[in-house]
């Protein structure tokens, strides 16, 4: 985590990463962060349950006027996001 950016360092996320990710977001919220950015530029595979967690967190955070944005995405994930029609949902920069 760098300020308001969460950098996912692993090329492959899994079920085991969910709790750590959720804890980081909760910590950012407690510190007053209003714009959370996720960098997935080094991630080639995003487990479906991890993607579901990101989507759920985005919805929950928007109710608190906190934005969650993906700022970096690998080519492999970009293809997946395009196929699932998630590009606009995540406000990709």
PDB file of C-alpha atoms in Angstrom:
ATOM      1  CA  UNK A   1       0.000   0.000   0.000  1.00  0.00           C
ATOM      2  CA  UNK A   2       1.289   3.442  -0.946  1.00  0.00           C
ATOM      3  CA  UNK A   3      -0.897   6.234   0.474  1.00  0.00           C
ATOM      4  CA  UNK A   4      -4.219   5.554  -1.231  1.00  0.00           C
ATOM      5  CA  UNK A   5      -2.944   2.910  -3.686  1.00  0.00           C
ATOM      6  CA  UNK A   6      -3.043  -0.831  -3.125  1.00  0.00           C
ATOM      7  CA  UNK A   7      -0.470  -2.544  -5.336  1.00  0.00           C
ATOM      8  CA  UNK A   8      -1.181  -6.222  -5.889  1.00  0.00           C
ATOM      9  CA  UNK A   9       2.332  -7.659  -6.223  1.00  0.00           C
ATOM     10  CA  UNK A  10       1.402 -11.258  -6.995  1.00  0.00           C
ATOM     11  CA  UNK A  11       0.828 -12.370 -10.590  1.00  0.00           C
ATOM     12  CA  UNK A  12      -1.966 -14.701  -9.416  1.00  0.00           C
ATOM     13  CA  UNK A  13      -4.496 -13.868  -6.723  1.00  0.00           C
ATOM     14  CA  UNK A  14      -6.205 -16.599  -4.776  1.00  0.00           C
ATOM     15  CA  UNK A  15      -8.746 -17.185  -2.039  1.00  0.00           C
ATOM     16  CA  UNK A  16      -5.973 -16.788   0.548  1.00  0.00           C
ATOM     17  CA  UNK A  17      -5.357 -13.162  -0.470  1.00  0.00           C
ATOM     18  CA  UNK A  18      -8.928 -12.019   0.232  1.00  0.00           C
ATOM     19  CA  UNK A  19      -8.598 -11.426   3.975  1.00  0.00           C
ATOM     20  CA  UNK A  20      -5.371  -9.458   3.634  1.00  0.00           C
ATOM     21  CA  UNK A  21      -6.901  -7.305   0.897  1.00  0.00           C
ATOM     22  CA  UNK A  22     -10.047  -6.637   2.953  1.00  0.00           C
ATOM     23  CA  UNK A  23      -7.932  -5.734   5.996  1.00  0.00           C
ATOM     24  CA  UNK A  24      -5.897  -3.230   3.960  1.00  0.00           C
ATOM     25  CA  UNK A  25      -9.041  -1.548   2.643  1.00  0.00           C
ATOM     26  CA  UNK A  26     -10.538  -1.385   6.151  1.00  0.00           C
ATOM     27  CA  UNK A  27      -7.314   0.188   7.434  1.00  0.00           C
ATOM     28  CA  UNK A  28      -7.389   2.774   4.647  1.00  0.00           C
ATOM     29  CA  UNK A  29     -10.989   3.679   5.482  1.00  0.00           C
ATOM     30  CA  UNK A  30     -10.151   4.071   9.171  1.00  0.00           C
ATOM     31  CA  UNK A  31      -7.303   6.422   8.257  1.00  0.00           C
ATOM     32  CA  UNK A  32      -9.752   8.641   6.357  1.00  0.00           C
ATOM     33  CA  UNK A  33      -8.943   7.663   2.779  1.00  0.00           C
ATOM     34  CA  UNK A  34     -11.732   8.674   0.369  1.00  0.00           C
ATOM     35  CA  UNK A  35     -10.179   7.507  -2.921  1.00  0.00           C
ATOM     36  CA  UNK A  36      -8.818   3.973  -2.958  1.00  0.00           C
ATOM     37  CA  UNK A  37      -6.900   2.876  -6.037  1.00  0.00           C
ATOM     38  CA  UNK A  38      -5.933  -0.683  -6.912  1.00  0.00           C
ATOM     39  CA  UNK A  39      -2.962  -1.388  -9.156  1.00  0.00           C
ATOM     40  CA  UNK A  40      -3.369  -4.743 -10.941  1.00  0.00           C
ATOM     41  CA  UNK A  41      -0.657  -4.122 -13.540  1.00  0.00           C
ATOM     42  CA  UNK A  42       1.451  -7.040 -12.223  1.00  0.00           C
ATOM     43  CA  UNK A  43      -1.490  -9.432 -11.889  1.00  0.00           C
ATOM     44  CA  UNK A  44      -2.106 -11.913 -14.687  1.00  0.00           C
ATOM     45  CA  UNK A  45      -4.830 -13.986 -12.997  1.00  0.00           C
ATOM     46  CA  UNK A  46      -7.574 -12.730 -10.710  1.00  0.00           C
ATOM     47  CA  UNK A  47      -9.500 -15.456  -8.900  1.00  0.00           C
ATOM     48  CA  UNK A  48     -13.258 -15.095  -9.313  1.00  0.00           C
ATOM     49  CA  UNK A  49     -13.833 -14.877  -5.558  1.00  0.00           C
ATOM     50  CA  UNK A  50     -11.213 -12.118  -5.325  1.00  0.00           C
ATOM     51  CA  UNK A  51     -12.891 -10.244  -8.186  1.00  0.00           C
ATOM     52  CA  UNK A  52     -16.218 -10.676  -6.373  1.00  0.00           C
ATOM     53  CA  UNK A  53     -14.685  -9.179  -3.225  1.00  0.00           C
ATOM     54  CA  UNK A  54     -13.419  -6.152  -5.165  1.00  0.00           C
ATOM     55  CA  UNK A  55     -16.864  -5.660  -6.709  1.00  0.00           C
ATOM     56  CA  UNK A  56     -18.586  -5.993  -3.326  1.00  0.00           C
ATOM     57  CA  UNK A  57     -16.138  -3.570  -1.689  1.00  0.00           C
ATOM     58  CA  UNK A  58     -16.695  -1.069  -4.502  1.00  0.00           C
ATOM     59  CA  UNK A  59     -20.455  -1.132  -3.867  1.00  0.00           C
ATOM     60  CA  UNK A  60     -20.057  -0.892  -0.082  1.00  0.00           C
ATOM     61  CA  UNK A  61     -17.544   1.944  -0.319  1.00  0.00           C
ATOM     62  CA  UNK A  62     -19.695   3.957  -2.721  1.00  0.00           C
ATOM     63  CA  UNK A  63     -22.437   4.006  -0.031  1.00  0.00           C
ATOM     64  CA  UNK A  64     -19.878   5.770   2.202  1.00  0.00           C
ATOM     65  CA  UNK A  65     -18.844   8.211  -0.561  1.00  0.00           C
ATOM     66  CA  UNK A  66     -15.504   6.442  -0.965  1.00  0.00           C
ATOM     67  CA  UNK A  67     -14.344   5.655  -4.486  1.00  0.00           C
ATOM     68  CA  UNK A  68     -12.553   2.482  -5.490  1.00  0.00           C
ATOM     69  CA  UNK A  69     -10.731   2.658  -8.807  1.00  0.00           C
ATOM     70  CA  UNK A  70      -8.459   0.305 -10.693  1.00  0.00           C
ATOM     71  CA  UNK A  71      -5.513   2.328 -11.998  1.00  0.00           C
ATOM     72  CA  UNK A  72      -3.385  -0.362 -13.600  1.00  0.00           C
ATOM     73  CA  UNK A  73      -4.388  -3.543 -15.321  1.00  0.00           C
ATOM     74  CA  UNK A  74      -2.359  -6.164 -17.161  1.00  0.00           C
ATOM     75  CA  UNK A  75      -3.173  -7.035 -20.760  1.00  0.00           C
ATOM     76  CA  UNK A  76      -4.465 -10.452 -19.664  1.00  0.00           C
ATOM     77  CA  UNK A  77      -6.864  -8.944 -17.143  1.00  0.00           C
ATOM     78  CA  UNK A  78      -7.902  -6.213 -19.563  1.00  0.00           C
ATOM     79  CA  UNK A  79      -9.164  -8.920 -21.924  1.00  0.00           C
ATOM     80  CA  UNK A  80     -11.102 -10.597 -19.099  1.00  0.00           C
ATOM     81  CA  UNK A  81     -12.580  -7.286 -17.948  1.00  0.00           C
ATOM     82  CA  UNK A  82     -13.597  -6.434 -21.519  1.00  0.00           C
ATOM     83  CA  UNK A  83     -15.243  -9.838 -22.001  1.00  0.00           C
ATOM     84  CA  UNK A  84     -17.124  -9.464 -18.703  1.00  0.00           C
ATOM     85  CA  UNK A  85     -18.045  -5.852 -19.540  1.00  0.00           C
ATOM     86  CA  UNK A  86     -16.335  -4.551 -16.389  1.00  0.00           C
ATOM     87  CA  UNK A  87     -14.225  -1.779 -17.902  1.00  0.00           C
ATOM     88  CA  UNK A  88     -16.704   1.023 -17.197  1.00  0.00           C
ATOM     89  CA  UNK A  89     -17.868  -0.524 -13.912  1.00  0.00           C
ATOM     90  CA  UNK A  90     -14.384  -0.112 -12.437  1.00  0.00           C
ATOM     91  CA  UNK A  91     -13.682   3.346 -13.886  1.00  0.00           C
ATOM     92  CA  UNK A  92     -10.406   2.136 -15.352  1.00  0.00           C
ATOM     93  CA  UNK A  93      -7.812   4.878 -15.726  1.00  0.00           C
TER      94      UNK A  93
END
